[in-house]
CSV table of C-alpha atoms in Angstrom, one decimal:
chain,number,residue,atom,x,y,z
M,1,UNK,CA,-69.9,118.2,120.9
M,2,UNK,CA,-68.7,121.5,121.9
M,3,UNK,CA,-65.6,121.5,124.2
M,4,UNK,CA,-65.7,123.4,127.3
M,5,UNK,CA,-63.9,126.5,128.3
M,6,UNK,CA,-61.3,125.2,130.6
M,7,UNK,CA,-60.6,122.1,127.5
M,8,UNK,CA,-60.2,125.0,125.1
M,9,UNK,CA,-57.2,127.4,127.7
M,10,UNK,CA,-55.9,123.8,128.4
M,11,UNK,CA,-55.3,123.3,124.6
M,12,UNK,CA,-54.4,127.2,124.1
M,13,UNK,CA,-51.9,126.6,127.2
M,14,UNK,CA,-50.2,123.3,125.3
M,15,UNK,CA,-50.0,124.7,122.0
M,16,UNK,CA,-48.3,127.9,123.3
M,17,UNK,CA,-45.9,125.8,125.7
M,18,UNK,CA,-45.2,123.7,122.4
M,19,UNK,CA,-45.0,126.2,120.2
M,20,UNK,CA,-42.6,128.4,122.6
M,21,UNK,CA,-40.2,125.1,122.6
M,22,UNK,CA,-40.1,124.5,119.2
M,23,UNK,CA,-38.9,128.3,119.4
M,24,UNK,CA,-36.6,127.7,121.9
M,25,UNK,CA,-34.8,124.6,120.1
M,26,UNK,CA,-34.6,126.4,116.3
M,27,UNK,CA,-33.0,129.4,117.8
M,28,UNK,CA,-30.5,126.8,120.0
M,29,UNK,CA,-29.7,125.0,116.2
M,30,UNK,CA,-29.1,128.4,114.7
M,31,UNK,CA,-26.9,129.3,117.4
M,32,UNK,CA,-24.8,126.0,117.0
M,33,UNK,CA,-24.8,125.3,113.5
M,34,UNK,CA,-23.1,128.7,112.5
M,35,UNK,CA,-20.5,128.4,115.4
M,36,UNK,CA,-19.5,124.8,114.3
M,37,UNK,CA,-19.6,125.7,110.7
M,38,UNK,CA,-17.3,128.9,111.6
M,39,UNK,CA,-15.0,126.6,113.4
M,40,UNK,CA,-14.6,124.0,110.8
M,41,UNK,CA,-13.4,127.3,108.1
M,42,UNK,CA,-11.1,128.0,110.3
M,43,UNK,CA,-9.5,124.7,110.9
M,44,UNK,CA,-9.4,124.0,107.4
M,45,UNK,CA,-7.8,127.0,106.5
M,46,UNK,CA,-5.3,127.1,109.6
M,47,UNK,CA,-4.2,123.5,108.0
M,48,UNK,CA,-4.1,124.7,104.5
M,49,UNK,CA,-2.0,127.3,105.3
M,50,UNK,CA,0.5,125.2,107.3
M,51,UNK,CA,1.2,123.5,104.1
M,52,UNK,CA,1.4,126.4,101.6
M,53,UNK,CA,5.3,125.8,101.6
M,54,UNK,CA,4.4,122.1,100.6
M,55,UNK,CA,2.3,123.4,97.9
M,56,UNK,CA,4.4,126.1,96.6
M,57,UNK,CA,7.1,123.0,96.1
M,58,UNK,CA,4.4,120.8,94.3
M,59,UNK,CA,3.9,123.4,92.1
M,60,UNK,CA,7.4,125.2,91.3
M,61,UNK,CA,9.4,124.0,88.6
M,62,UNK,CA,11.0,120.5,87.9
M,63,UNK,CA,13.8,122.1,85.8
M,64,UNK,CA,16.8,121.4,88.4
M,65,UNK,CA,19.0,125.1,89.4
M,66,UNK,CA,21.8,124.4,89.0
M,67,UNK,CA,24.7,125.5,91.4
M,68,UNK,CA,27.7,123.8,90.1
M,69,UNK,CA,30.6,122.0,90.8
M,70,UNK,CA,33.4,122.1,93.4
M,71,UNK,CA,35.7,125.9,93.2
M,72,UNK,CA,32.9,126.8,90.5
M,73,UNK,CA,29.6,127.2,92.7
M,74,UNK,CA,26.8,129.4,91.7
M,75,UNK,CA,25.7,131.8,95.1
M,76,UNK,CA,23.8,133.8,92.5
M,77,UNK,CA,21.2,130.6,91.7
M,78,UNK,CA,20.4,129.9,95.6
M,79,UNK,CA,16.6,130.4,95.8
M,80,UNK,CA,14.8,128.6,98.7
M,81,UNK,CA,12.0,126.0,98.3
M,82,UNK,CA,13.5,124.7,95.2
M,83,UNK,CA,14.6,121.8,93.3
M,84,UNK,CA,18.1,121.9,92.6
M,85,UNK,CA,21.3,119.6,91.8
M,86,UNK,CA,25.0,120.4,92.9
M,87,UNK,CA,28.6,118.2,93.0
M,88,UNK,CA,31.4,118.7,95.5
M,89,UNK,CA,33.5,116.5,97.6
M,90,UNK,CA,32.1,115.8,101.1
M,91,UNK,CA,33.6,116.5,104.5
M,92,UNK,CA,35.0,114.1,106.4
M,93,UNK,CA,32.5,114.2,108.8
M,94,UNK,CA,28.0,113.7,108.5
M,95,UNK,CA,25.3,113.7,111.1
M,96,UNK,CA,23.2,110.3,111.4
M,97,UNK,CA,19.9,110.1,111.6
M,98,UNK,CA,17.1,107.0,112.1
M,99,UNK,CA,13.9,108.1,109.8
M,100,UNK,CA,11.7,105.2,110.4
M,101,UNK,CA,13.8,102.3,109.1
M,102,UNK,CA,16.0,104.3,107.2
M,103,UNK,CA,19.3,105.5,108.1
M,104,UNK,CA,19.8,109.1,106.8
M,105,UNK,CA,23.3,111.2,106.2
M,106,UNK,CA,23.5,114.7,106.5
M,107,UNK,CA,26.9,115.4,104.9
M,108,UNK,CA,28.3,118.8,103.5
M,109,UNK,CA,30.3,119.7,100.8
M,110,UNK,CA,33.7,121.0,101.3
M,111,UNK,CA,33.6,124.8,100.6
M,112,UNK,CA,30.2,125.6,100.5
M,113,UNK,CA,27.3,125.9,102.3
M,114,UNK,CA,25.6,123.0,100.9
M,115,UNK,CA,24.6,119.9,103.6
M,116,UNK,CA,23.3,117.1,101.6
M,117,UNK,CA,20.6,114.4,103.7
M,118,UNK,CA,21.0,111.1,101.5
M,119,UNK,CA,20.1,107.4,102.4
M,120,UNK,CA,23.4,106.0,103.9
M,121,UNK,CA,25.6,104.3,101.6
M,122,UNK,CA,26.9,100.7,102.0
M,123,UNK,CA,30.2,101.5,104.9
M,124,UNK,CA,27.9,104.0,106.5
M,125,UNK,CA,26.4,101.7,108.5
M,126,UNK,CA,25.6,103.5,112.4
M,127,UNK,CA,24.5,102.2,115.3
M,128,UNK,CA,22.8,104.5,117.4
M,129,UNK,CA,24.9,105.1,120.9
M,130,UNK,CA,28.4,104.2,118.8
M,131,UNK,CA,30.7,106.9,117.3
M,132,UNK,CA,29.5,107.5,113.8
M,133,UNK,CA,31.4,106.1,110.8
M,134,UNK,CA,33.1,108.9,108.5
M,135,UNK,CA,30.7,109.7,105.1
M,136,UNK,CA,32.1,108.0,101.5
M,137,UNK,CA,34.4,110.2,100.3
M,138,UNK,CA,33.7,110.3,97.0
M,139,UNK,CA,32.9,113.3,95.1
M,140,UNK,CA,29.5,112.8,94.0
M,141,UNK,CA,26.5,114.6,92.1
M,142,UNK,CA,22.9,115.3,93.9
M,143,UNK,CA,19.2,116.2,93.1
M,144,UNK,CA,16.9,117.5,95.6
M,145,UNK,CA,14.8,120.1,97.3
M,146,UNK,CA,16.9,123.4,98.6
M,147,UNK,CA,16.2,124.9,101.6
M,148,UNK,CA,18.1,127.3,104.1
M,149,UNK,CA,18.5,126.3,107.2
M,150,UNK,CA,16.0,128.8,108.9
M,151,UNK,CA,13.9,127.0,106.2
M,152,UNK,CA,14.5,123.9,107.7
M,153,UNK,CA,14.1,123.4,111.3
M,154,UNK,CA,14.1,119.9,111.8
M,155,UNK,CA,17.6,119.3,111.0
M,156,UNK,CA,18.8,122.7,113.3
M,157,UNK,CA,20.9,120.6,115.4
M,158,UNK,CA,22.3,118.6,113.0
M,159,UNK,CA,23.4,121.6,110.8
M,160,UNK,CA,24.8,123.6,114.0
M,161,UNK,CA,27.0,120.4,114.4
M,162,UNK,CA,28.0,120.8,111.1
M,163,UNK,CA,28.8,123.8,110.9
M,164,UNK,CA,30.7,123.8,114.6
M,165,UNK,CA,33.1,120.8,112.6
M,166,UNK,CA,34.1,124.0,110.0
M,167,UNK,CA,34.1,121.7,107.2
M,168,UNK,CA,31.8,124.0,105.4
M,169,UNK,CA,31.4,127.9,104.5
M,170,UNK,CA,27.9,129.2,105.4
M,171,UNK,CA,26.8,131.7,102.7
M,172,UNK,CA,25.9,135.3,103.8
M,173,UNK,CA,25.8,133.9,107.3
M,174,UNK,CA,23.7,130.4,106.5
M,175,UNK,CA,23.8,127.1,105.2
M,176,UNK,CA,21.7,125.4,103.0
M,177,UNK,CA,20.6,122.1,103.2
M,178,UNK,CA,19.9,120.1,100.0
M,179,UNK,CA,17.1,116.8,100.9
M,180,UNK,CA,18.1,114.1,97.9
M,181,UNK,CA,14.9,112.6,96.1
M,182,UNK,CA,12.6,115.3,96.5
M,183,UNK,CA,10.7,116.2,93.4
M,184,UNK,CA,8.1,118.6,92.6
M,185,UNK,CA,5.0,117.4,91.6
M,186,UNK,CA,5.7,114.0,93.0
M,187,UNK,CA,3.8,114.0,97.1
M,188,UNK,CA,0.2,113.7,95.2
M,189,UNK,CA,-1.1,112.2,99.0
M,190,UNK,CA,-0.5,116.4,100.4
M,191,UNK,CA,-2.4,117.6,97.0
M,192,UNK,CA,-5.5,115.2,97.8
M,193,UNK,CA,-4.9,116.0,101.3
M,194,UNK,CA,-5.0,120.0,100.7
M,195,UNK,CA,-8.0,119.4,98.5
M,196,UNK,CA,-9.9,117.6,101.3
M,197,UNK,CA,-8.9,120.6,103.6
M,198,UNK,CA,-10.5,122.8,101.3
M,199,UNK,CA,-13.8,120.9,100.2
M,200,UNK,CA,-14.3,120.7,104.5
M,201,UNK,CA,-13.9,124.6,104.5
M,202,UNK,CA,-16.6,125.1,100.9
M,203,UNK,CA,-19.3,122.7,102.7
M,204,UNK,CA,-18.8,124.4,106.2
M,205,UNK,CA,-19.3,127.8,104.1
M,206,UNK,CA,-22.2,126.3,102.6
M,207,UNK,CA,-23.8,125.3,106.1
M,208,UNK,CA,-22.9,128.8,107.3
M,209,UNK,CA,-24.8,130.2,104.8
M,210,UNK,CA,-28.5,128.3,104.8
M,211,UNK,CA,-27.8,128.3,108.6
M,212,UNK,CA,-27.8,132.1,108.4
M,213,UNK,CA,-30.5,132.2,105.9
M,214,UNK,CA,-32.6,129.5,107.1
M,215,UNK,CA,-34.3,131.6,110.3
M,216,UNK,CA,-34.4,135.3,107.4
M,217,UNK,CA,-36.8,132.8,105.2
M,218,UNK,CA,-38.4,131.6,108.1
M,219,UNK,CA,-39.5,135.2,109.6
Protein backbone atom coordinates (compact mmCIF):
# COMPACT_ATOMS: atom_id res chain seq x y z
CA UNK A 1 0.00 0.00 0.00
CA UNK A 2 1.69 3.10 -1.11
CA UNK A 3 1.58 5.99 1.42
CA UNK A 4 0.45 9.29 0.33
CA UNK A 5 2.20 12.50 -0.16
CA UNK A 6 1.27 14.50 2.79
CA UNK A 7 2.10 10.77 5.12
CA UNK A 8 5.51 10.87 3.44
CA UNK A 9 6.45 15.21 4.35
CA UNK A 10 4.76 14.24 7.76
CA UNK A 11 7.37 11.43 8.23
CA UNK A 12 10.21 13.70 6.41
CA UNK A 13 9.03 16.62 8.90
CA UNK A 14 9.45 13.98 12.15
CA UNK A 15 12.54 12.54 11.26
CA UNK A 16 14.20 15.91 10.60
CA UNK A 17 12.63 17.44 13.94
CA UNK A 18 14.10 14.21 15.55
CA UNK A 19 17.06 14.11 13.95
CA UNK A 20 17.80 18.01 14.62
CA UNK A 21 17.23 17.21 18.56
CA UNK A 22 19.34 14.37 18.70
CA UNK A 23 21.80 17.19 17.29
CA UNK A 24 20.91 19.56 19.63
CA UNK A 25 21.39 17.30 22.85
CA UNK A 26 25.05 15.63 21.52
CA UNK A 27 26.41 19.04 21.02
CA UNK A 28 24.79 20.12 24.65
CA UNK A 29 26.81 16.72 26.24
CA UNK A 30 29.93 17.77 24.42
CA UNK A 31 29.63 21.17 25.65
CA UNK A 32 29.29 19.86 29.37
CA UNK A 33 31.31 16.92 29.58
CA UNK A 34 34.66 18.79 28.67
CA UNK A 35 33.73 21.80 31.03
CA UNK A 36 33.15 19.32 34.08
CA UNK A 37 36.05 17.24 33.09
CA UNK A 38 38.23 20.64 32.93
CA UNK A 39 36.99 21.55 36.27
CA UNK A 40 37.61 18.39 38.06
CA UNK A 41 41.76 18.74 36.73
CA UNK A 42 41.75 21.63 38.11
CA UNK A 43 40.39 20.90 41.56
CA UNK A 44 42.48 18.07 41.79
CA UNK A 45 45.46 19.71 41.09
CA UNK A 46 44.61 22.96 43.14
CA UNK A 47 44.41 20.30 46.15
CA UNK A 48 47.50 18.45 45.20
CA UNK A 49 49.36 21.35 45.25
CA UNK A 50 48.17 22.61 48.64
CA UNK A 51 49.79 19.62 50.00
CA UNK A 52 53.11 19.56 48.17
CA UNK A 53 54.75 20.78 51.58
CA UNK A 54 53.07 17.59 53.14
CA UNK A 55 54.51 15.51 50.53
CA UNK A 56 57.90 17.00 50.40
CA UNK A 57 57.96 15.93 54.34
CA UNK A 58 56.74 12.34 53.52
CA UNK A 59 59.31 12.05 51.43
CA UNK A 60 62.58 13.88 52.88
CA UNK A 61 64.85 12.09 54.98
CA UNK A 62 64.29 10.21 58.41
CA UNK A 63 67.96 10.70 59.35
CA UNK A 64 67.22 13.44 62.28
CA UNK A 65 69.61 17.13 61.68
CA UNK A 66 70.96 17.57 64.30
CA UNK A 67 71.25 21.09 65.96
CA UNK A 68 72.82 20.40 69.17
CA UNK A 69 72.81 21.07 72.68
CA UNK A 70 72.46 24.11 74.92
CA UNK A 71 75.66 27.06 74.25
CA UNK A 72 76.67 24.54 71.34
CA UNK A 73 73.74 24.99 68.70
CA UNK A 74 74.14 24.38 65.10
CA UNK A 75 72.56 27.69 62.91
CA UNK A 76 74.47 26.16 60.02
CA UNK A 77 72.05 22.76 59.97
CA UNK A 78 68.58 24.87 60.09
CA UNK A 79 66.83 23.78 56.93
CA UNK A 80 62.95 24.14 56.83
CA UNK A 81 60.49 21.19 56.29
CA UNK A 82 62.70 18.89 58.15
CA UNK A 83 62.96 16.33 60.67
CA UNK A 84 65.29 17.30 63.22
CA UNK A 85 66.26 16.67 67.10
CA UNK A 86 67.73 19.41 69.54
CA UNK A 87 68.28 19.75 73.66
CA UNK A 88 68.21 22.91 75.72
CA UNK A 89 66.65 24.05 78.89
CA UNK A 90 63.16 25.65 78.44
CA UNK A 91 61.92 29.04 79.41
CA UNK A 92 60.06 29.60 82.13
CA UNK A 93 57.30 30.44 80.32
CA UNK A 94 54.96 28.09 77.18
CA UNK A 95 51.82 28.86 75.23
CA UNK A 96 48.76 26.37 75.79
CA UNK A 97 46.90 25.02 73.42
CA UNK A 98 43.48 22.53 73.30
CA UNK A 99 44.10 20.18 70.06
CA UNK A 100 41.08 18.15 70.20
CA UNK A 101 41.46 16.39 73.56
CA UNK A 102 44.87 17.04 73.86
CA UNK A 103 46.57 19.69 75.66
CA UNK A 104 49.57 21.00 73.70
CA UNK A 105 52.85 23.18 74.95
CA UNK A 106 54.64 25.42 72.92
CA UNK A 107 57.78 26.02 74.99
CA UNK A 108 61.22 27.51 73.83
CA UNK A 109 64.58 26.92 74.58
CA UNK A 110 66.58 29.32 76.36
CA UNK A 111 68.97 30.94 73.83
CA UNK A 112 67.84 29.93 70.71
CA UNK A 113 65.29 30.26 68.42
CA UNK A 114 63.90 26.91 68.89
CA UNK A 115 59.91 26.68 70.22
CA UNK A 116 59.08 23.14 70.92
CA UNK A 117 54.90 22.05 70.67
CA UNK A 118 54.90 18.73 72.96
CA UNK A 119 51.89 17.01 74.68
CA UNK A 120 51.73 18.57 78.22
CA UNK A 121 53.60 16.89 80.81
CA UNK A 122 52.05 15.65 84.18
CA UNK A 123 52.11 19.52 86.39
CA UNK A 124 51.16 21.16 83.11
CA UNK A 125 47.79 20.72 83.57
CA UNK A 126 45.65 24.20 82.12
CA UNK A 127 42.47 25.19 82.29
CA UNK A 128 41.36 27.24 79.65
CA UNK A 129 40.29 30.98 81.14
CA UNK A 130 43.01 30.31 84.22
CA UNK A 131 46.63 31.69 84.19
CA UNK A 132 48.76 28.99 82.62
CA UNK A 133 51.06 26.85 84.74
CA UNK A 134 54.96 27.46 84.15
CA UNK A 135 56.55 24.53 81.56
CA UNK A 136 58.79 21.49 83.44
CA UNK A 137 61.93 22.86 83.76
CA UNK A 138 63.97 20.22 82.94
CA UNK A 139 66.47 20.23 80.26
CA UNK A 140 65.21 17.81 77.87
CA UNK A 141 66.01 16.16 74.30
CA UNK A 142 63.30 16.48 71.24
CA UNK A 143 62.52 14.83 67.77
CA UNK A 144 60.25 16.48 65.33
CA UNK A 145 59.41 18.33 62.19
CA UNK A 146 61.32 21.97 61.73
CA UNK A 147 59.70 24.69 60.47
CA UNK A 148 60.18 28.60 60.57
CA UNK A 149 57.76 30.43 61.77
CA UNK A 150 56.63 32.00 58.38
CA UNK A 151 56.50 28.26 57.71
CA UNK A 152 54.19 27.83 60.25
CA UNK A 153 51.16 29.99 60.50
CA UNK A 154 49.04 28.36 62.73
CA UNK A 155 51.01 28.84 65.80
CA UNK A 156 51.81 32.91 64.70
CA UNK A 157 50.28 34.13 67.81
CA UNK A 158 51.61 31.85 69.97
CA UNK A 159 55.20 32.35 68.79
CA UNK A 160 54.77 36.38 68.77
CA UNK A 161 53.85 35.73 72.50
CA UNK A 162 56.92 33.98 72.82
CA UNK A 163 59.03 35.83 71.49
CA UNK A 164 57.39 39.35 73.22
CA UNK A 165 58.44 37.13 76.81
CA UNK A 166 62.40 37.46 75.39
CA UNK A 167 63.12 34.15 76.62
CA UNK A 168 64.39 33.25 73.28
CA UNK A 169 66.90 34.62 70.43
CA UNK A 170 65.23 34.55 67.02
CA UNK A 171 67.81 33.62 64.34
CA UNK A 172 68.51 36.02 61.46
CA UNK A 173 65.25 37.72 62.53
CA UNK A 174 62.98 34.33 63.02
CA UNK A 175 62.19 31.61 65.14
CA UNK A 176 61.75 28.20 64.53
CA UNK A 177 59.35 26.00 65.73
CA UNK A 178 60.12 22.30 66.33
CA UNK A 179 56.38 20.00 66.24
CA UNK A 180 57.56 16.69 68.57
CA UNK A 181 56.41 13.26 66.92
CA UNK A 182 56.37 14.13 63.47
CA UNK A 183 58.10 11.65 61.23
CA UNK A 184 58.55 11.35 57.69
CA UNK A 185 57.09 8.77 55.98
CA UNK A 186 54.70 8.07 58.85
CA UNK A 187 50.93 10.33 57.59
CA UNK A 188 50.29 7.29 54.89
CA UNK A 189 46.19 8.65 55.13
CA UNK A 190 47.72 12.24 53.01
CA UNK A 191 49.82 9.75 50.55
CA UNK A 192 46.44 7.68 49.78
CA UNK A 193 44.73 10.89 49.92
CA UNK A 194 47.19 12.72 47.30
CA UNK A 195 46.88 9.61 45.22
CA UNK A 196 43.03 9.81 45.09
CA UNK A 197 43.53 13.55 44.08
CA UNK A 198 45.51 12.48 41.27
CA UNK A 199 43.66 9.32 39.92
CA UNK A 200 40.30 12.12 39.91
CA UNK A 201 42.53 14.44 37.83
CA UNK A 202 43.95 11.07 35.13
CA UNK A 203 40.06 9.90 34.76
CA UNK A 204 38.82 13.53 34.28
CA UNK A 205 41.85 13.79 31.55
CA UNK A 206 40.61 10.64 30.22
CA UNK A 207 36.88 11.94 29.86
CA UNK A 208 38.36 15.20 28.36
CA UNK A 209 39.88 13.37 25.88
CA UNK A 210 37.00 10.86 24.21
CA UNK A 211 34.75 13.89 25.04
CA UNK A 212 36.92 15.86 22.65
CA UNK A 213 37.28 13.05 20.26
CA UNK A 214 34.04 11.51 20.45
CA UNK A 215 32.08 14.34 18.00
CA UNK A 216 35.97 14.33 15.47
CA UNK A 217 35.00 10.31 15.06
CA UNK A 218 31.54 11.10 14.80
CA UNK A 219 31.91 13.76 11.73
Amino acid sequence: MNESPSSSRVQSERDARIAELESRLARRRVGVRPLASVVGILVSLALLVMQRRELAYFFSSSVPLTLGVEGDYRFDALASNRYAQVHGVPTARGAYEQDGGALLVLVGLRESPFVVRRPALPGEEWVPGRPPPPPDSRPFGIRGRLLPEEDAPRYRDALALLRGMGEVQPHEGRLWLLIEGERPGEDRGRILTCLALLAFAVLNAVLLYKSLKGPAGAA
